[in-house]
mmCIF file of C-alpha atoms and ligand atoms in Angstrom:
data_model
loop_
_atom_site.group_PDB
_atom_site.id
_atom_site.type_symbol
_atom_site.label_atom_id
_atom_site.label_comp_id
_atom_site.label_asym_id
_atom_site.label_seq_id
_atom_site.Cartn_x
_atom_site.Cartn_y
_atom_site.Cartn_z
ATOM 1 C CA MET A 18 -17.666 51.956 -60.650
ATOM 2 C CA ASN A 19 -20.978 50.891 -62.020
ATOM 3 C CA ALA A 20 -23.358 53.627 -60.949
ATOM 4 C CA PRO A 21 -27.008 52.623 -60.921
ATOM 5 C CA ALA A 22 -29.099 54.259 -63.628
ATOM 6 C CA HIS A 23 -31.813 56.555 -62.248
ATOM 7 C CA ASP A 24 -35.001 57.631 -63.818
ATOM 8 C CA GLY A 25 -36.380 61.088 -63.080
ATOM 9 C CA GLY A 26 -39.237 59.787 -60.983
ATOM 10 C CA ARG A 27 -36.950 57.977 -58.578
ATOM 11 C CA LEU A 28 -34.634 60.986 -58.331
ATOM 12 C CA ALA A 29 -37.580 63.219 -57.497
ATOM 13 C CA LEU A 30 -38.603 60.836 -54.723
ATOM 14 C CA MET A 31 -35.111 60.718 -53.249
ATOM 15 C CA LEU A 32 -34.697 64.511 -53.381
ATOM 16 C CA ASN A 33 -38.050 64.887 -51.702
ATOM 17 C CA GLU A 34 -37.073 62.397 -49.018
ATOM 18 C CA LEU A 35 -33.855 64.328 -48.432
ATOM 19 C CA ARG A 36 -35.784 67.629 -48.409
ATOM 20 C CA LEU A 37 -33.871 69.174 -51.284
ATOM 21 C CA PRO A 38 -36.701 70.981 -53.118
ATOM 22 C CA THR A 39 -34.484 73.409 -55.019
ATOM 23 C CA ILE A 40 -32.363 70.642 -56.504
ATOM 24 C CA GLY A 41 -35.612 68.790 -57.224
ATOM 25 C CA ARG A 42 -36.823 71.791 -59.217
ATOM 26 C CA LEU A 43 -33.561 72.636 -60.959
ATOM 27 C CA TRP A 44 -31.863 69.349 -61.740
ATOM 28 C CA PRO A 45 -33.601 68.500 -65.055
ATOM 29 C CA GLU A 46 -32.497 71.804 -66.600
ATOM 30 C CA PHE A 47 -29.015 71.642 -65.063
ATOM 31 C CA ALA A 48 -28.528 68.003 -66.077
ATOM 32 C CA GLU A 49 -29.497 68.790 -69.633
ATOM 33 C CA ARG A 50 -27.029 71.665 -69.824
ATOM 34 C CA SER A 51 -24.361 69.593 -68.161
ATOM 35 C CA ASP A 52 -24.848 66.759 -70.682
ATOM 36 C CA LYS A 53 -24.841 69.182 -73.589
ATOM 37 C CA GLU A 54 -21.795 71.163 -72.446
ATOM 38 C CA GLY A 55 -19.903 68.220 -70.981
ATOM 39 C CA TRP A 56 -19.541 69.603 -67.424
ATOM 40 C CA PRO A 57 -17.382 67.625 -65.016
ATOM 41 C CA ALA A 58 -19.625 65.882 -62.460
ATOM 42 C CA THR A 59 -18.298 68.052 -59.615
ATOM 43 C CA ARG A 60 -19.446 71.188 -61.413
ATOM 44 C CA LEU A 61 -22.979 69.868 -61.778
ATOM 45 C CA LEU A 62 -23.127 68.696 -58.185
ATOM 46 C CA GLY A 63 -21.574 71.924 -56.879
ATOM 47 C CA ALA A 64 -23.961 74.155 -58.841
ATOM 48 C CA LEU A 65 -27.023 72.273 -57.616
ATOM 49 C CA LEU A 66 -25.896 72.285 -53.990
ATOM 50 C CA GLU A 67 -25.097 75.970 -54.079
ATOM 51 C CA HIS A 68 -28.583 76.780 -55.298
ATOM 52 C CA GLU A 69 -30.115 74.611 -52.586
ATOM 53 C CA LEU A 70 -28.081 76.396 -49.901
ATOM 54 C CA ALA A 71 -28.886 79.864 -51.261
ATOM 55 C CA GLU A 72 -32.622 79.117 -51.341
ATOM 56 C CA ARG A 73 -32.456 77.680 -47.868
ATOM 57 C CA ALA A 74 -30.794 80.849 -46.549
ATOM 58 C CA LYS A 75 -33.444 82.953 -48.271
ATOM 59 C CA ARG A 76 -36.268 80.920 -46.759
ATOM 60 C CA ARG A 77 -34.670 81.150 -43.318
ATOM 61 C CA ILE A 78 -34.491 84.946 -43.556
ATOM 62 C CA GLU A 79 -38.125 85.082 -44.689
ATOM 63 C CA ARG A 80 -39.114 82.972 -41.675
ATOM 64 C CA HIS A 81 -37.127 85.252 -39.383
ATOM 65 C CA ARG A 82 -38.813 88.298 -40.866
ATOM 66 C CA THR A 83 -42.264 86.833 -40.299
ATOM 67 C CA GLU A 84 -41.530 85.785 -36.724
ATOM 68 C CA SER A 85 -40.097 89.259 -35.952
ATOM 69 C CA GLN A 86 -43.583 90.804 -36.323
ATOM 70 C CA MET A 87 -42.053 93.932 -37.815
ATOM 71 C CA ASP A 88 -43.825 96.222 -40.241
ATOM 72 C CA PRO A 89 -42.093 95.374 -43.543
ATOM 73 C CA THR A 90 -42.251 98.998 -44.716
ATOM 74 C CA LYS A 91 -40.274 100.470 -41.796
ATOM 75 C CA THR A 92 -36.773 99.999 -43.132
ATOM 76 C CA LEU A 93 -33.573 102.031 -43.311
ATOM 77 C CA ALA A 94 -34.346 102.748 -46.963
ATOM 78 C CA SER A 95 -37.641 104.426 -46.034
ATOM 79 C CA PHE A 96 -36.174 106.335 -43.075
ATOM 80 C CA ASP A 97 -35.410 109.997 -43.715
ATOM 81 C CA PHE A 98 -32.299 110.778 -41.670
ATOM 82 C CA SER A 99 -32.496 114.483 -42.451
ATOM 83 C CA ALA A 100 -35.531 114.632 -40.122
ATOM 84 C CA VAL A 101 -33.345 113.694 -37.136
ATOM 85 C CA PRO A 102 -30.043 115.541 -37.523
ATOM 86 C CA MET A 103 -28.838 114.367 -34.096
ATOM 87 C CA VAL A 104 -28.902 110.741 -35.264
ATOM 88 C CA SER A 105 -25.872 109.851 -37.341
ATOM 89 C CA LYS A 106 -26.701 107.662 -40.303
ATOM 90 C CA ALA A 107 -23.209 106.155 -40.152
ATOM 91 C CA HIS A 108 -23.727 105.201 -36.511
ATOM 92 C CA ILE A 109 -27.089 103.545 -37.243
ATOM 93 C CA THR A 110 -25.636 101.774 -40.275
ATOM 94 C CA ALA A 111 -22.854 100.405 -38.087
ATOM 95 C CA LEU A 112 -25.372 99.167 -35.489
ATOM 96 C CA ALA A 113 -27.392 97.612 -38.294
ATOM 97 C CA THR A 114 -24.586 95.152 -39.033
ATOM 98 C CA GLY A 115 -25.002 93.765 -35.503
ATOM 99 C CA GLU A 116 -21.308 93.244 -35.069
ATOM 100 C CA SER A 117 -19.879 93.717 -31.596
ATOM 101 C CA TRP A 118 -22.984 95.040 -29.817
ATOM 102 C CA LEU A 119 -25.154 91.942 -30.274
ATOM 103 C CA GLU A 120 -22.251 89.710 -29.312
ATOM 104 C CA LYS A 121 -21.908 91.378 -25.937
ATOM 105 C CA GLY A 122 -25.638 91.719 -25.358
ATOM 106 C CA ALA A 123 -25.513 95.505 -25.416
ATOM 107 C CA THR A 124 -28.545 97.807 -25.445
ATOM 108 C CA VAL A 125 -29.791 100.541 -27.760
ATOM 109 C CA LEU A 126 -32.128 103.133 -26.262
ATOM 110 C CA LEU A 127 -34.226 105.459 -28.400
ATOM 111 C CA PHE A 128 -35.893 108.308 -26.562
ATOM 112 C CA GLY A 129 -38.142 111.060 -27.823
ATOM 113 C CA PRO A 130 -41.693 112.368 -27.959
ATOM 114 C CA PRO A 131 -44.402 110.575 -29.979
ATOM 115 C CA GLY A 132 -44.142 110.528 -33.750
ATOM 116 C CA VAL A 133 -40.431 111.241 -34.133
ATOM 117 C CA GLY A 134 -39.574 107.873 -35.696
ATOM 118 C CA LYS A 135 -38.405 105.776 -32.734
ATOM 119 C CA SER A 136 -40.413 102.700 -33.707
ATOM 120 C CA HIS A 137 -39.518 103.152 -37.362
ATOM 121 C CA LEU A 138 -35.809 103.405 -36.573
ATOM 122 C CA GLY A 139 -35.943 100.418 -34.210
ATOM 123 C CA SER A 140 -37.645 98.326 -36.831
ATOM 124 C CA ALA A 141 -35.228 99.547 -39.533
ATOM 125 C CA ILE A 142 -32.294 98.323 -37.451
ATOM 126 C CA GLY A 143 -34.201 95.072 -36.879
ATOM 127 C CA HIS A 144 -34.742 94.468 -40.601
ATOM 128 C CA ALA A 145 -31.072 95.050 -41.378
ATOM 129 C CA LEU A 146 -30.092 92.601 -38.628
ATOM 130 C CA ILE A 147 -32.424 89.964 -40.053
ATOM 131 C CA ASP A 148 -30.798 90.463 -43.453
ATOM 132 C CA ALA A 149 -27.461 89.900 -41.724
ATOM 133 C CA GLY A 150 -28.743 86.550 -40.384
ATOM 134 C CA TYR A 151 -29.804 87.505 -36.846
ATOM 135 C CA ARG A 152 -33.139 86.774 -35.197
ATOM 136 C CA VAL A 153 -35.203 89.676 -33.937
ATOM 137 C CA LEU A 154 -38.521 90.101 -32.137
ATOM 138 C CA PHE A 155 -40.380 93.405 -32.250
ATOM 139 C CA THR A 156 -43.069 93.774 -29.605
ATOM 140 C CA ARG A 157 -44.962 96.417 -27.742
ATOM 141 C CA THR A 158 -43.555 96.245 -24.233
ATOM 142 C CA SER A 159 -47.004 96.007 -22.639
ATOM 143 C CA GLU A 160 -47.930 93.028 -24.832
ATOM 144 C CA LEU A 161 -44.812 91.077 -23.969
ATOM 145 C CA VAL A 162 -45.236 91.921 -20.293
ATOM 146 C CA GLN A 163 -48.780 90.532 -20.392
ATOM 147 C CA LYS A 164 -47.577 87.322 -22.018
ATOM 148 C CA LEU A 165 -44.789 86.884 -19.480
ATOM 149 C CA GLN A 166 -47.184 87.582 -16.667
ATOM 150 C CA ALA A 167 -49.541 84.881 -17.959
ATOM 151 C CA ALA A 168 -46.556 82.534 -18.161
ATOM 152 C CA ARG A 169 -45.658 83.308 -14.587
ATOM 153 C CA GLN A 170 -49.180 82.615 -13.398
ATOM 154 C CA SER A 171 -48.920 79.133 -14.870
ATOM 155 C CA LEU A 172 -45.407 78.725 -13.444
ATOM 156 C CA GLN A 173 -43.904 78.832 -16.918
ATOM 157 C CA LEU A 174 -41.901 82.052 -16.642
ATOM 158 C CA PRO A 175 -38.426 80.472 -16.849
ATOM 159 C CA SER A 176 -39.328 78.509 -19.971
ATOM 160 C CA ALA A 177 -41.027 81.552 -21.522
ATOM 161 C CA LEU A 178 -37.856 83.575 -20.922
ATOM 162 C CA ALA A 179 -35.757 80.735 -22.302
ATOM 163 C CA ARG A 180 -37.854 80.685 -25.479
ATOM 164 C CA LEU A 181 -37.096 84.377 -25.965
ATOM 165 C CA ASP A 182 -33.416 83.506 -25.857
ATOM 166 C CA ARG A 183 -33.505 82.455 -29.489
ATOM 167 C CA PHE A 184 -33.765 86.129 -30.405
ATOM 168 C CA ASP A 185 -30.461 87.952 -30.721
ATOM 169 C CA LEU A 186 -32.412 91.172 -30.284
ATOM 170 C CA ILE A 187 -35.751 91.975 -28.682
ATOM 171 C CA ILE A 188 -37.160 95.390 -29.539
ATOM 172 C CA LEU A 189 -39.287 96.589 -26.633
ATOM 173 C CA ASP A 190 -41.400 99.305 -28.179
ATOM 174 C CA ASP A 191 -42.914 101.985 -25.950
ATOM 175 C CA LEU A 192 -41.490 100.882 -22.650
ATOM 176 C CA SER A 193 -42.966 103.876 -20.862
ATOM 177 C CA TYR A 194 -46.483 102.692 -21.734
ATOM 178 C CA ALA A 195 -45.995 99.405 -19.897
ATOM 179 C CA ARG A 196 -48.563 99.005 -17.152
ATOM 180 C CA LYS A 197 -47.429 100.058 -13.751
ATOM 181 C CA ASP A 198 -49.020 97.193 -11.967
ATOM 182 C CA GLN A 199 -46.504 95.656 -9.567
ATOM 183 C CA ALA A 200 -46.708 92.027 -10.633
ATOM 184 C CA GLU A 201 -46.638 92.791 -14.330
ATOM 185 C CA THR A 202 -43.713 95.126 -14.394
ATOM 186 C CA SER A 203 -41.508 92.919 -12.305
ATOM 187 C CA VAL A 204 -41.547 90.385 -15.151
ATOM 188 C CA LEU A 205 -40.147 93.194 -17.291
ATOM 189 C CA PHE A 206 -37.326 93.516 -14.800
ATOM 190 C CA GLU A 207 -36.792 89.771 -14.916
ATOM 191 C CA LEU A 208 -36.509 89.898 -18.691
ATOM 192 C CA ILE A 209 -33.950 92.701 -18.485
ATOM 193 C CA ALA A 210 -31.938 90.889 -15.814
ATOM 194 C CA GLU A 211 -32.128 87.578 -17.678
ATOM 195 C CA ARG A 212 -30.727 89.036 -20.894
ATOM 196 C CA TYR A 213 -28.142 91.282 -19.253
ATOM 197 C CA GLU A 214 -24.721 90.957 -20.934
ATOM 198 C CA ARG A 215 -25.957 87.994 -22.976
ATOM 199 C CA LYS A 216 -28.671 89.034 -25.392
ATOM 200 C CA SER A 217 -29.493 92.488 -26.662
ATOM 201 C CA LEU A 218 -32.481 94.752 -26.163
ATOM 202 C CA LEU A 219 -33.505 97.808 -28.130
ATOM 203 C CA ILE A 220 -35.890 99.996 -26.197
ATOM 204 C CA THR A 221 -38.019 102.886 -27.359
ATOM 205 C CA ALA A 222 -39.596 105.192 -24.807
ATOM 206 C CA ASN A 223 -41.245 108.587 -24.686
ATOM 207 C CA GLN A 224 -39.781 109.284 -21.316
ATOM 208 C CA PRO A 225 -36.098 109.058 -20.551
ATOM 209 C CA PHE A 226 -35.035 107.400 -17.329
ATOM 210 C CA SER A 227 -36.433 110.094 -15.081
ATOM 211 C CA GLY A 228 -39.965 108.899 -15.907
ATOM 212 C CA TRP A 229 -39.314 105.215 -15.369
ATOM 213 C CA ASN A 230 -40.262 105.202 -11.721
ATOM 214 C CA ALA A 231 -43.780 105.060 -13.061
ATOM 215 C CA VAL A 232 -42.958 101.913 -15.055
ATOM 216 C CA PHE A 233 -41.262 99.791 -12.412
ATOM 217 C CA PRO A 234 -43.039 99.138 -9.157
ATOM 218 C CA ASP A 235 -40.395 100.445 -6.791
ATOM 219 C CA PRO A 236 -37.463 102.846 -7.092
ATOM 220 C CA GLY A 237 -34.937 100.119 -6.251
ATOM 221 C CA MET A 238 -36.058 98.040 -9.188
ATOM 222 C CA THR A 239 -36.047 101.079 -11.474
ATOM 223 C CA VAL A 240 -32.450 101.838 -10.547
ATOM 224 C CA ALA A 241 -31.429 98.198 -10.972
ATOM 225 C CA ALA A 242 -33.094 98.001 -14.396
ATOM 226 C CA ILE A 243 -31.571 101.265 -15.617
ATOM 227 C CA ASP A 244 -28.189 100.232 -14.277
ATOM 228 C CA ARG A 245 -28.190 97.051 -16.364
ATOM 229 C CA LEU A 246 -29.535 98.761 -19.443
ATOM 230 C CA VAL A 247 -27.048 101.605 -19.526
ATOM 231 C CA HIS A 248 -24.007 99.500 -18.699
ATOM 232 C CA HIS A 249 -23.332 98.672 -22.361
ATOM 233 C CA SER A 250 -25.591 101.015 -24.221
ATOM 234 C CA THR A 251 -25.976 103.471 -27.034
ATOM 235 C CA ILE A 252 -28.513 106.189 -26.393
ATOM 236 C CA PHE A 253 -30.215 108.298 -29.039
ATOM 237 C CA GLU A 254 -32.429 111.206 -28.089
ATOM 238 C CA LEU A 255 -34.724 112.187 -30.920
ATOM 239 C CA ASN A 256 -35.785 115.581 -29.711
ATOM 240 C CA VAL A 257 -37.495 116.837 -32.825
ATOM 241 C CA GLU A 258 -41.020 117.679 -33.858
ATOM 242 C CA SER A 259 -43.287 114.775 -34.775
ATOM 243 C CA TYR A 260 -42.570 113.576 -38.320
ATOM 244 C CA ARG A 261 -46.281 113.129 -39.019
ATOM 245 C CA ARG A 262 -47.098 116.647 -37.835
ATOM 246 C CA ARG A 263 -44.267 118.056 -39.854
ATOM 247 C CA LYS A 264 -45.391 116.226 -42.993
ATOM 248 C CA ALA A 265 -48.974 117.359 -42.401
ATOM 249 C CA GLY A 266 -47.644 120.912 -41.967
ATOM 250 C CA ASP A 267 -45.676 120.656 -45.219
ATOM 251 C CA LYS A 268 -48.790 119.509 -47.042
ATOM 252 C CA GLN A 269 -50.878 122.360 -45.631
ATOM 253 C CA ASN A 270 -48.241 124.883 -46.572
ATOM 254 C CA ALA A 271 -48.056 123.425 -50.064
ATOM 255 C CA ARG A 272 -51.842 123.714 -50.324
ATOM 256 C CA ARG A 273 -51.698 127.317 -49.154
ATOM 257 C CA ARG A 274 -48.999 128.067 -51.715
ATOM 258 C CA GLN A 275 -51.127 126.449 -54.401
ATOM 259 C CA LEU A 276 -54.139 128.577 -53.394
ATOM 260 C CA ASN A 277 -52.038 131.720 -53.402
ATOM 261 C CA ASP A 278 -50.557 130.843 -56.809
ATOM 262 C CA ASP A 279 -54.000 130.149 -58.246
ATOM 263 C CA ASN A 280 -55.370 133.479 -57.090
ATOM 264 C CA PRO A 281 -53.151 136.391 -58.132
ATOM 265 C CA PHE A 282 -55.384 138.870 -56.275
ATOM 266 C CA SER A 283 -55.212 137.127 -52.947
ATOM 267 C CA THR A 284 -53.209 138.550 -50.168
ATOM 268 C CA GLN A 285 -50.665 135.911 -49.171
ATOM 269 C CA LEU A 286 -52.007 133.512 -46.566
ATOM 270 C CA PRO A 287 -49.505 132.999 -43.781
ATOM 271 C CA GLU A 288 -47.501 129.805 -43.776
ATOM 272 C CA ASP A 289 -47.900 127.888 -40.608
ATOM 273 C CA GLY A 290 -46.361 124.571 -39.674
ATOM 274 C CA ASN A 291 -48.586 124.147 -36.650
ATOM 275 C CA VAL A 292 -51.251 121.668 -37.415
ATOM 276 C CA THR A 293 -53.536 120.115 -34.886
ATOM 277 C CA GLN A 294 -54.498 116.531 -35.554
HETATM 278 P P1 ADP B 7 -42.555 107.060 -32.646
HETATM 279 O O1 ADP B 7 -42.320 105.623 -32.484
HETATM 280 O O2 ADP B 7 -41.394 107.926 -32.242
HETATM 281 O O3 ADP B 7 -43.823 107.521 -31.987
HETATM 282 P P2 ADP B 7 -42.955 106.336 -35.397
HETATM 283 O O4 ADP B 7 -41.711 105.598 -35.689
HETATM 284 O O5 ADP B 7 -44.177 105.514 -35.176
HETATM 285 O O6 ADP B 7 -42.747 107.354 -34.195
HETATM 286 O O7 ADP B 7 -43.201 107.375 -36.588
HETATM 287 C C1 ADP B 7 -44.494 107.920 -36.874
HETATM 288 C C2 ADP B 7 -44.742 107.836 -38.385
HETATM 289 O O8 ADP B 7 -43.864 108.717 -39.066
HETATM 290 C C3 ADP B 7 -44.473 106.454 -38.939
HETATM 291 O O9 ADP B 7 -45.361 106.221 -40.014
HETATM 292 C C4 ADP B 7 -43.037 106.550 -39.446
HETATM 293 O O10 ADP B 7 -42.789 105.651 -40.509
HETATM 294 C C5 ADP B 7 -42.953 107.995 -39.893
HETATM 295 N N1 ADP B 7 -41.615 108.549 -39.662
HETATM 296 C C6 ADP B 7 -41.160 109.084 -38.522
HETATM 297 N N2 ADP B 7 -39.905 109.545 -38.665
HETATM 298 C C7 ADP B 7 -39.551 109.271 -39.925
HETATM 299 C C8 ADP B 7 -38.374 109.497 -40.693
HETATM 300 N N3 ADP B 7 -37.306 110.128 -40.158
HETATM 301 N N4 ADP B 7 -38.363 109.094 -41.979
HETATM 302 C C9 ADP B 7 -39.447 108.475 -42.520
HETATM 303 N N5 ADP B 7 -40.598 108.238 -41.855
HETATM 304 C C10 ADP B 7 -40.661 108.628 -40.578
HETATM 305 MG MG1 MG B 8 -43.565 104.252 -31.534
#
């Protein structure tokens, strides 16, 4: 076969046309090595394609991370499991692979008072899922409800819900702060019903189910929403003291210790974890 000779400029154009930027960047160096070391053609081609695919996967994950709207610092690595002894790290790590629960559209519910790490843990699971190739959206529940309500007013609710379908997981942060207005919260119910047994939700809330009558407009809808959510669900109750308060308490105690150490004549100041913020 008489292969046509190609100059670098033409190759660059063709690679650009084919949207193969990584090969475009790497081929001169790879071709030189290949010529020098006498690689078989398949090795050169294979190496270039593999790099293109790897870069593409990396870019896709970066895009997914940006679209998720998650705080990049709230990851599993920065989560201190010893602060929440009732939450098993192994269990969270298993959920973070996404296997089985995302496929059946199951739900994770994180309950607990403010500051105990619900949002952090939700986002940590979200980041791990993005690394595993899934698509995640993290949103305050009230914000999403407002957007869906606006969509409904312009008769776009079904298409707005359909657009959310691209996410394997939606993290509804602070569900119990959603506004109690009738029209608004029924779109929340519609979202829950729409995703039921198909696409997963992770919900954080200060109040467990007993307080949700204040979120949904009528008790029937509350029961119907809870029923769908708990059907395939994992529930974590983080009943601990606020992490922030505890950290602030630790710092104060450390300061007190420092003061006591610095002054050998002082009577010991009491240690006190209670800090008002
Ligand atoms: P919640 O959503 O329950 O109100 P957050 O997740 O917002 O609480 O946590 C409050 C702050 O404390 C955040 O800055 C969070 O990163 C931090 N935090 C809470 N729990 C932990 C933890 N177990 N390990 C590390 N940081 C934590
Ligand atoms: Mg929170």
